[in-house]
Coordinates of C-alpha atoms and ligand atoms in Angstrom, one line a residue:
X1 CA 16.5 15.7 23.7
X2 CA 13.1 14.6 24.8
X3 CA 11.2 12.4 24.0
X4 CA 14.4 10.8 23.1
X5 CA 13.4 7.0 22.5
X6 CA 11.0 6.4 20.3
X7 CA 9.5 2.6 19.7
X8 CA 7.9 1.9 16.4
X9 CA 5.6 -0.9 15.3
X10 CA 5.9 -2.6 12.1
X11 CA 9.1 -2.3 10.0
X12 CA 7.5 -1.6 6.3
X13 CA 7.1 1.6 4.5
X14 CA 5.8 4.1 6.9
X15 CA 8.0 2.5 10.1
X16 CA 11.4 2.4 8.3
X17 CA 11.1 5.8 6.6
X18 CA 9.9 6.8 10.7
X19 CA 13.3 5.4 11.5
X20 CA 15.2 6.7 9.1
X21 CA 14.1 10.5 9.8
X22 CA 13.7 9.8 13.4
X23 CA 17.2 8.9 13.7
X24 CA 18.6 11.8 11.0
X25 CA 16.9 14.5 13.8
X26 CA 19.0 13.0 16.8
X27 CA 16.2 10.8 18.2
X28 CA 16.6 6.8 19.1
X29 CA 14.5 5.0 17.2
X30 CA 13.7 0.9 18.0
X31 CA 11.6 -0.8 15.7
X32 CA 9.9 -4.3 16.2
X33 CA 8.6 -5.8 14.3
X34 CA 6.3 -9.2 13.9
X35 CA 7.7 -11.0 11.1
X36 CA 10.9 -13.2 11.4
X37 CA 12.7 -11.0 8.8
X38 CA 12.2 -7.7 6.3
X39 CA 9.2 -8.8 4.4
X40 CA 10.4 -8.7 0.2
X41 CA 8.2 -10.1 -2.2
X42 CA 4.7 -8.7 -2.4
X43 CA 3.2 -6.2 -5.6
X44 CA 3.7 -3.2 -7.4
X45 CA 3.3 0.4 -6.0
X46 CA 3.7 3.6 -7.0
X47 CA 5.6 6.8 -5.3
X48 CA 4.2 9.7 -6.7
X49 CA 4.2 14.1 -5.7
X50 CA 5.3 14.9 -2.8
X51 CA 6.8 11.3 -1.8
X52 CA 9.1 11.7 -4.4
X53 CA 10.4 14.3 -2.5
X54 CA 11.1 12.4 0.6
X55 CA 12.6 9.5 -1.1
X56 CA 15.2 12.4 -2.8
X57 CA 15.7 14.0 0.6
X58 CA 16.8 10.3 1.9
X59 CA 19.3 10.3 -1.2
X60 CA 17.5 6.9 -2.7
X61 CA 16.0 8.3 -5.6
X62 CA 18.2 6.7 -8.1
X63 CA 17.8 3.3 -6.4
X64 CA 14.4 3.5 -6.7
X65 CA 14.4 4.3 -10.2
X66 CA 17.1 1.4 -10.9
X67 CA 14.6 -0.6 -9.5
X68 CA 12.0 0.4 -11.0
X69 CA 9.3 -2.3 -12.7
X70 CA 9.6 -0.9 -16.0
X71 CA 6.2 -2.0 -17.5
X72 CA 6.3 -1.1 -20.5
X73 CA 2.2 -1.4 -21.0
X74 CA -1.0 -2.8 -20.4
X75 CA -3.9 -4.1 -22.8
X76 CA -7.4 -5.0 -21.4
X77 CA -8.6 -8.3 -22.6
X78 CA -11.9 -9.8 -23.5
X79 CA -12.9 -13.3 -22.4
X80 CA -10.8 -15.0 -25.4
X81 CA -7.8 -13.3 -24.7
X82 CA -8.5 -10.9 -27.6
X83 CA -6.6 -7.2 -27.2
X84 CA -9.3 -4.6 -26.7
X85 CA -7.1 -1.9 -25.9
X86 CA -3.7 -1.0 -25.0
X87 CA -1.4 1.8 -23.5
X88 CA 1.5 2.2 -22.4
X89 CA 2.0 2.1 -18.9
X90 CA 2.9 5.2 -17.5
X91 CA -0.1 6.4 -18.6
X92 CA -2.1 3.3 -17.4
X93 CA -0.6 3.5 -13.9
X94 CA -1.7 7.4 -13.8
X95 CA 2.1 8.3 -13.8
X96 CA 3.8 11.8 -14.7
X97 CA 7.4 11.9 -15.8
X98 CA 9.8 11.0 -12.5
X99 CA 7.1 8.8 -10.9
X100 CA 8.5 5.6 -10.0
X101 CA 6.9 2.0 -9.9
X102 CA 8.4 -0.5 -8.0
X103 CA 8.0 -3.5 -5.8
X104 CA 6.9 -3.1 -2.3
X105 CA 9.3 -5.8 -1.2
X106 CA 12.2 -4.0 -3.2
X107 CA 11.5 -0.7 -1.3
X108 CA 11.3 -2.1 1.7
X109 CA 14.9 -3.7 1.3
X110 CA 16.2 -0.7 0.3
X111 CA 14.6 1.2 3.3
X112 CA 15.7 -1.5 5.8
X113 CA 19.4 -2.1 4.6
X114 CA 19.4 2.4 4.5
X115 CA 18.8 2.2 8.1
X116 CA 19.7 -1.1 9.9
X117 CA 23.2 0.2 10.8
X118 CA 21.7 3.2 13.1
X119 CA 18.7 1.7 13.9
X120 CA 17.8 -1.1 16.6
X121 CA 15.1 -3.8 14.6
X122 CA 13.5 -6.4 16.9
X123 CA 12.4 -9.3 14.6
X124 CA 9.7 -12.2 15.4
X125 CA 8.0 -10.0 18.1
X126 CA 5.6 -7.5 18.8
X127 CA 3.6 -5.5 21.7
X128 CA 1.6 -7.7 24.2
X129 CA 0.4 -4.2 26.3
X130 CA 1.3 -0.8 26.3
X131 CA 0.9 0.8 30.5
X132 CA 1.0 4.5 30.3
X133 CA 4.0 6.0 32.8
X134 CA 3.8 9.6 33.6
X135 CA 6.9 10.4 31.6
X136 CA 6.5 7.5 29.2
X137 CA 5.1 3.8 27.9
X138 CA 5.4 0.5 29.6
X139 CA 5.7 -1.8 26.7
X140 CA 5.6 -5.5 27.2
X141 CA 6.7 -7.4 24.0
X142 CA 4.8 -11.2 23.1
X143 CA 8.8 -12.3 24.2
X144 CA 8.2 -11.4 27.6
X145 CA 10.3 -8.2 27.6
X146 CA 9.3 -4.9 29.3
X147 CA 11.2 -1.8 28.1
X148 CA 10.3 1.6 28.7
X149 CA 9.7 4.1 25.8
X150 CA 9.2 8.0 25.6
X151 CA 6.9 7.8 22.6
X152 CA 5.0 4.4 20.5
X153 CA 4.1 4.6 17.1
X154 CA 2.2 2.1 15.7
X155 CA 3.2 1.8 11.5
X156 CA 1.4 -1.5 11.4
X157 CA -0.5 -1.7 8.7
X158 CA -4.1 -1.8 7.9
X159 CA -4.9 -4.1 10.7
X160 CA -2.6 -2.4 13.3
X161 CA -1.7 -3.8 17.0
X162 CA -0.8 -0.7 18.1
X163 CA -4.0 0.9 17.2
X164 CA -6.4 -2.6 18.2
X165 CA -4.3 -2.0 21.9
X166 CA -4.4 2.0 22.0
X167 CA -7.8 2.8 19.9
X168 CA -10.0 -0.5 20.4
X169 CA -11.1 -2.7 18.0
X170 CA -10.8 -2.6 14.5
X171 CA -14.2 -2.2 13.4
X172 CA -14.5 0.8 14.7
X173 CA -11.9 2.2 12.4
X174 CA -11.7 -0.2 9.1
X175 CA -14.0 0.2 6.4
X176 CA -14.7 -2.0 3.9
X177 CA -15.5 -0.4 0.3
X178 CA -17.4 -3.2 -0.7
X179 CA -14.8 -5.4 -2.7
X180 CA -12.2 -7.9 -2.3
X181 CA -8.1 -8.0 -3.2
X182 CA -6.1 -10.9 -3.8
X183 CA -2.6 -10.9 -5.2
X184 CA -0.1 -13.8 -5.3
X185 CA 3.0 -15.0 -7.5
X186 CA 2.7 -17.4 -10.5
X187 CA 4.5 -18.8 -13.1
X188 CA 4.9 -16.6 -16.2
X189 CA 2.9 -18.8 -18.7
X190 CA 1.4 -16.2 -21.0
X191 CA 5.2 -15.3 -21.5
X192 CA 4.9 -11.8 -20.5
X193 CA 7.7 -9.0 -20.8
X194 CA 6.7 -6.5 -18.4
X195 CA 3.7 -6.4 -19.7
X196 CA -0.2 -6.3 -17.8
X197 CA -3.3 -7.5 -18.7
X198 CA -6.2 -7.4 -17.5
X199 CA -9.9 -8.8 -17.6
X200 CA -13.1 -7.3 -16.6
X201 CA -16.0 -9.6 -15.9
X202 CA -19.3 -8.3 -14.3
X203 CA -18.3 -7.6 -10.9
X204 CA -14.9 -9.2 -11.2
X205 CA -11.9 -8.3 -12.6
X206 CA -9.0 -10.1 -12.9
X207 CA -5.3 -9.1 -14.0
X208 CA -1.6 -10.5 -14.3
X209 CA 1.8 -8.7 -14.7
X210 CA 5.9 -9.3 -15.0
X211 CA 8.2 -7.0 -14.4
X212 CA 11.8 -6.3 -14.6
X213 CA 14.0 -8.0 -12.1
X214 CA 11.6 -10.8 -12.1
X215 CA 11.1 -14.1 -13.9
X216 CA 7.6 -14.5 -12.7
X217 CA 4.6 -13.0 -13.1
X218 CA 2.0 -11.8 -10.5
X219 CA -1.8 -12.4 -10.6
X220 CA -4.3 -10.4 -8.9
X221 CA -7.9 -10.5 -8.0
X222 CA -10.6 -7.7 -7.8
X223 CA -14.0 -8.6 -7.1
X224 CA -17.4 -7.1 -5.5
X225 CA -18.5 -8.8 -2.0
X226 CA -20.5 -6.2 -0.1
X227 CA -19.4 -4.4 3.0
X228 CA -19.4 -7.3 5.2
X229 CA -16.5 -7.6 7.0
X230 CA -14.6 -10.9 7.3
X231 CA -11.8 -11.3 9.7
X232 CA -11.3 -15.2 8.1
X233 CA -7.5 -15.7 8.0
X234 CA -7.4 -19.1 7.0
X235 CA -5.8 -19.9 3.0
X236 CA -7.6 -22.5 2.3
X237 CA -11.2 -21.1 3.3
X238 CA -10.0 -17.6 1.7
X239 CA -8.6 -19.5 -1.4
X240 CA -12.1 -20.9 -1.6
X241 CA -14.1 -17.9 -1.5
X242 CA -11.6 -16.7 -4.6
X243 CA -12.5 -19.7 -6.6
X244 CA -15.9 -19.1 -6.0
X245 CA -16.3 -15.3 -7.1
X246 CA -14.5 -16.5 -10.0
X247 CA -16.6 -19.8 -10.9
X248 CA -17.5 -19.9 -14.7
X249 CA -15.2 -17.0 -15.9
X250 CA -12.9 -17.2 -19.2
X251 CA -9.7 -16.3 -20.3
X252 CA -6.7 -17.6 -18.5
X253 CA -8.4 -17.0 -15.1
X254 CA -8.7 -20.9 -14.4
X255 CA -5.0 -21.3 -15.2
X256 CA -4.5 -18.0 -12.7
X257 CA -6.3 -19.6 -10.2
X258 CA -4.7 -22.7 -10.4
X259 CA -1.4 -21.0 -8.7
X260 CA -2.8 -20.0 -5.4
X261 CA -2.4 -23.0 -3.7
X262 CA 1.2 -23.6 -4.2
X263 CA 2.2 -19.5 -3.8
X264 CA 4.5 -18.6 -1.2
X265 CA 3.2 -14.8 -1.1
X266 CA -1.0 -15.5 -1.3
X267 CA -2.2 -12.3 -0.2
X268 CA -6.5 -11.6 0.4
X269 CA -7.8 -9.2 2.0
X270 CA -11.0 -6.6 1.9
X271 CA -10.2 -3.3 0.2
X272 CA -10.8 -1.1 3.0
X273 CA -9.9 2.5 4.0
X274 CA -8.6 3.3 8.0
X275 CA -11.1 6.4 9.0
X276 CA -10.6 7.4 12.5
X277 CA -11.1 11.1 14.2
X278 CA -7.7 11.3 16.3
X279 CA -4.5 9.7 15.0
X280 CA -3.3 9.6 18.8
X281 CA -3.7 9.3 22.2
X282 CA -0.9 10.4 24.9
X283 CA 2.4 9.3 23.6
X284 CA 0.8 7.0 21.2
X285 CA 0.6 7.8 17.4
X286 CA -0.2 5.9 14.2
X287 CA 1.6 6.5 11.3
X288 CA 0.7 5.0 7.5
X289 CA -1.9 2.8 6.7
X290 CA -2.5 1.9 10.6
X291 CA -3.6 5.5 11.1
X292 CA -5.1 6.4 7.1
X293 CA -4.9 3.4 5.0
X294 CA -6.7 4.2 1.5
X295 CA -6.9 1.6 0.1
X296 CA -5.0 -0.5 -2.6
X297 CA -7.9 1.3 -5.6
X298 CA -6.1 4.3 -4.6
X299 CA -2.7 3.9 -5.4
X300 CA -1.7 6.4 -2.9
X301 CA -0.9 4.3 0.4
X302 CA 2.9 4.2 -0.5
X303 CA 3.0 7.5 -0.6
X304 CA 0.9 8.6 2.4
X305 CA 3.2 6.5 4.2
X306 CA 6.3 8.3 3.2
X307 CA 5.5 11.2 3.7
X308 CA 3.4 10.6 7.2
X309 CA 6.6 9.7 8.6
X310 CA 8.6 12.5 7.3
X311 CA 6.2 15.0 8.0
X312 CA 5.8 13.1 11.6
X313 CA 9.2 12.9 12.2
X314 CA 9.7 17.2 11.3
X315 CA 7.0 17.9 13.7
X316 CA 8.4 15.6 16.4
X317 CA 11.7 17.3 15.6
X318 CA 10.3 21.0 15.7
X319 CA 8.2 21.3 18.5
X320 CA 10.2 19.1 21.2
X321 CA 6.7 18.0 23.3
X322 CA 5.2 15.6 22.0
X323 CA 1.4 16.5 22.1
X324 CA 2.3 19.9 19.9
X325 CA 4.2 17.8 17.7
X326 CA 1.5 15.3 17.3
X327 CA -1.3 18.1 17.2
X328 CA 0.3 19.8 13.8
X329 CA 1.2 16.1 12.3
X330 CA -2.5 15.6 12.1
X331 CA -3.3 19.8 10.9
X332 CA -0.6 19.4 8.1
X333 CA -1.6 15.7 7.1
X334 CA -5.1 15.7 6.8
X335 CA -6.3 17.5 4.6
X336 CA -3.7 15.9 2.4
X337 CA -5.2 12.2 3.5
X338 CA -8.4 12.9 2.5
X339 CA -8.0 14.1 -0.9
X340 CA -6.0 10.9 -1.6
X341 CA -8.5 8.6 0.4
X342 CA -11.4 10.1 -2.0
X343 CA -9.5 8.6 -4.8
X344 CA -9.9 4.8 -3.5
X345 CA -13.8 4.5 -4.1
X346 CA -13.8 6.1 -6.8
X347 CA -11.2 4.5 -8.8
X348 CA -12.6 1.2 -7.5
X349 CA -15.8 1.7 -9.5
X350 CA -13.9 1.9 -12.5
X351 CA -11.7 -1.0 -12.0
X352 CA -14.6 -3.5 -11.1
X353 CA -18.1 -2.5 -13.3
X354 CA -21.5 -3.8 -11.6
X355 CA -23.0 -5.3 -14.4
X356 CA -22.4 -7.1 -17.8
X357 CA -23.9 -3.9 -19.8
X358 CA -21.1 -1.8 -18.0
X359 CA -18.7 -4.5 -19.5
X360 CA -20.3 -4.4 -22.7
X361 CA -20.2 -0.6 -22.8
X362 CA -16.7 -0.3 -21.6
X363 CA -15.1 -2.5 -23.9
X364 CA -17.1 -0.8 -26.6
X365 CA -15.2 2.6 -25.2
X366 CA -12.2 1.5 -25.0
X367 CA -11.8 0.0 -28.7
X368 CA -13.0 3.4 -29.6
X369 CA -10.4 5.1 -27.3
X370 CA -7.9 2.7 -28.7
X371 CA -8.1 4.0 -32.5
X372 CA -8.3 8.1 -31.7
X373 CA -6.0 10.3 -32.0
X374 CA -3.9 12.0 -29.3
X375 CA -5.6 9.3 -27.2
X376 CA -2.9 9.4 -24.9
X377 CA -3.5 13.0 -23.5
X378 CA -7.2 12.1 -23.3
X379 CA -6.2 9.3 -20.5
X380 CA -3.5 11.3 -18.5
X381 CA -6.5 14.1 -18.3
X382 CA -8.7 11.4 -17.1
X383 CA -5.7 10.7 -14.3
X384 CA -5.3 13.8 -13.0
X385 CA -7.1 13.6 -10.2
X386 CA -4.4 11.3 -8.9
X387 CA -1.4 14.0 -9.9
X388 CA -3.5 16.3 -7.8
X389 CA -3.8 14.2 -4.8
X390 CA -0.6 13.6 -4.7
X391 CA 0.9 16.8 -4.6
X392 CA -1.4 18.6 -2.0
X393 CA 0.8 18.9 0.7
X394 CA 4.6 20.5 0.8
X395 CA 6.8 19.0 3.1
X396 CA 7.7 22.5 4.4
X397 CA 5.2 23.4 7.2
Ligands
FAD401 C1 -2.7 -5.7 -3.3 C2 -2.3 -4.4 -2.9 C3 -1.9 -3.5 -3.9 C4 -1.4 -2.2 -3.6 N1 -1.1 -1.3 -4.5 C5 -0.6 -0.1 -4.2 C6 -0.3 0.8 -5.2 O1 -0.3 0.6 -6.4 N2 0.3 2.0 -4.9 C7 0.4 2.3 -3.5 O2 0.9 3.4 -3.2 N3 0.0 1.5 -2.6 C8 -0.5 0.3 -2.9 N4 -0.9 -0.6 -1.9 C9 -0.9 -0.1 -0.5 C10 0.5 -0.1 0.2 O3 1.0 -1.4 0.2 C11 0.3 0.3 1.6 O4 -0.4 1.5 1.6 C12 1.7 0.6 2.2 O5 2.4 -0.6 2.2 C13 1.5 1.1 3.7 O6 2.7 1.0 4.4 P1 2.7 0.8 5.9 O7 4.1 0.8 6.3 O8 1.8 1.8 6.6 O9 2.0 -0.6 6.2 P2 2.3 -2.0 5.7 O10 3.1 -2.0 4.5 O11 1.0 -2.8 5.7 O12 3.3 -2.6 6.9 C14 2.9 -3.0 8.1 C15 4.1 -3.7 8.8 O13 3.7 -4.0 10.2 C16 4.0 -5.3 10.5 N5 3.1 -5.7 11.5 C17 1.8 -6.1 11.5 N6 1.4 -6.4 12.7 C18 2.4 -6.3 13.6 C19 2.6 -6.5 14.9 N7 1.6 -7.0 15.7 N8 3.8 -6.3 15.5 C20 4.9 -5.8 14.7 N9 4.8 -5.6 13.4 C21 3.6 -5.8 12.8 C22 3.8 -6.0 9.2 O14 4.4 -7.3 9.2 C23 4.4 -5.1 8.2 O15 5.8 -5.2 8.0 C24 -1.3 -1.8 -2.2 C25 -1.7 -2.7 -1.2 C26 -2.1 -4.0 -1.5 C27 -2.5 -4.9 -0.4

């Protein structure tokens, strides 16, 4: 077969699933990937549409709905902790019957332990340089190693090596929307039984969750910044800035915040999409959010990464050169991305409102909303747009 061995970058979402189809079509996959294990832990996602189809097709459906969070619903709070509203949570999370919620960490068990016996992971490395061969990749890993490949993927995430090394810098590509996420683990306090709720300030909004198969609970941060970029890694300095956007709010935010310094799993980062014109370049591709990242307002990155890689992986399969197989990846996917990128800034301006009147108005709405009638078919219209996103692509091309 040609283009026989196949490294990927990353081993989350989109590289495992890459792996997993890569090997099922009679190709060698090798995934490396930076961290010294499978990264588990992390927040909740959604696989929705078409993703649900690939998960099925890899026969772990019924895990994933094992696993499932099972929150049962969510109420949006006012500053004293009083229950404005509340639904339950299939409809909140923009869910149709069969959609499954889960942790990323649990998927990404599932996906690892699904392919680790057929597969070749390299843990606690990652690319140095990639030196195009005429018949291949040079890649030098940070270990020292040089190997030779047929084809690199890069499935590494919204601030992708593969693409910084094949593309250029990041800034060409990343785009902030103009907020900030944070998300980290904290002690279940309010008592919570998979249960969310959440708190919108003026340009802040804050929320905390449980869910099954977990004795914790998870709080997360939503807040406007600008479009600035900042590429500050640093905790404490980030941890900070969080504090900050927060200063003088209510509820149990103070208590929230007092968790981030001890949490093993402090995630913050901007909310930004990954817009670029080509997805590749030679035998280089990107797969996932490295190559289309939408954003966590979108609720579709899961997805796009599951089926990117099978989709990826059937082109790769059908047309046996890689350029042809890389050409119709991108045709097929595209369209698909871009309906589900649209959703991101959109749903973000509902999530965090600009000013205290859209609070006021809001929660005004929403106790109204709360008391109608057949309310509940009057919020799954308002998510449909998601529904559609999700399933506008088939997986047969
Ligand atoms: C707070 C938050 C909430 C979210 N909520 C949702 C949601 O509700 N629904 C949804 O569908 N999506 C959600 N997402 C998005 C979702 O997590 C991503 O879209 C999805 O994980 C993309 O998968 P990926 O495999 O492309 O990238 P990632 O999951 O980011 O994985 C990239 C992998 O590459 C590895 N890596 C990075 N650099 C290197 C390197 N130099 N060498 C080797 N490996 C490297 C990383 O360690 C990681 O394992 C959310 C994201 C966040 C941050």
């Amino acid at each position: 077969m040609r283009n026989a061995n196949v490294l990927i970058s990353g081993a989350s979402i989109a590289g495992t699933t890459l792996a997993f189809w890569l090997h099922r079509n009679g190709f060698t996959p090798t995934v490396v990937e930076r961290a010294p294990a499978i990264r588990e832990g992390g927040y909740k996602i959604d696989i929705r549409g078409t993703a649900l189809a690939v998960v099925e097709r890899m026969g772990v459906l019924d895990e994933i709905h094992r696993l499932r969070t099972d929150v049962r619903g969510a109420s949006v709070v006012d500053r004293s902790g009083r229950r404005v509203a509340s639904m339950d949570g299939d409809t909140f999370g923009g869910r149709e019957h069969g959609d499954a919620e889960i942790m990323r960490g649990d998927l990404n068990r599932l996906l690892y332990d699904l392919t680790r016996d057929d597969v070749e992971y390299l843990f606690d490395d990652s690319i140095s340089a990639l030196t195009p061969l005429p018949d291949g990749v040079e890649v030098t890993f940070a270990s020292g190693t040089r190997r030779r490949f047929d084809l690199v993927v890069g499935a590494d995430g919204l601030h992708s090596n593969v693409r910084a090394l094949a593309f250029g810098d990041e800034r060409e590509f990343v785009r902030n929307l103009g907020y900030h996420v944070s998300i980290f683990s904290v002690p279940n306090h309010l008592d919570l039984d998979r249960w969310e709720l959440t708190y919108v300030g003026p340009g802040r909004t804050a929320l905390t969750y449980s869910t099954a198969h977990d004795e914790g609970a998870k709080a997360m941060f939503l807040f406007a910044t600008g479009e600035e970029r900042s590429d500050d890694r640093d905790h404490e300095r980030q941890q900070q800035t969080l504090a900050a956007a927060y200063a003088g709010e209510g509820w149990e935010i103070p208590r929230l915040l007092a968790g981030m310094a001890e949490a093993p799993d402090f995630y913050f980062d901007s909310l930004s999409q990954v817009h670029m014109d080509t997805w590749s370049a030679g035998r280089v591709v990107l797969v996932g959010d490295a190559a289309y990242a939408a954003s966590p307002a979108s609720g579709q990155g899961t997805s796009l990464a599951l089926v990117g890689a099978y989709v990826l992986a059937a082109e790769l399969a059908a047309a046996g050169d890689h350029a042809a197989a890389f050409a119709s990846y991108e045709a097929r996917m595209r369209p698909f991305v871009e309906r589900n990128q649209a959703l991101g800034p959109a749903n973000i301006k509902r999530m965090v409102l600009r000013s205290k009147g859209q609070v006021r108005l809001s929660m005004f709405m929403l106790g109204v909303l709360a008391r109608m009638p057949g309310r509940e078919r009057l919020l799954a219209k308002a998510m449909a747009p998601i529904q559609r996103a999700a399933n506008a692509i088939s997986l047969e091309s």
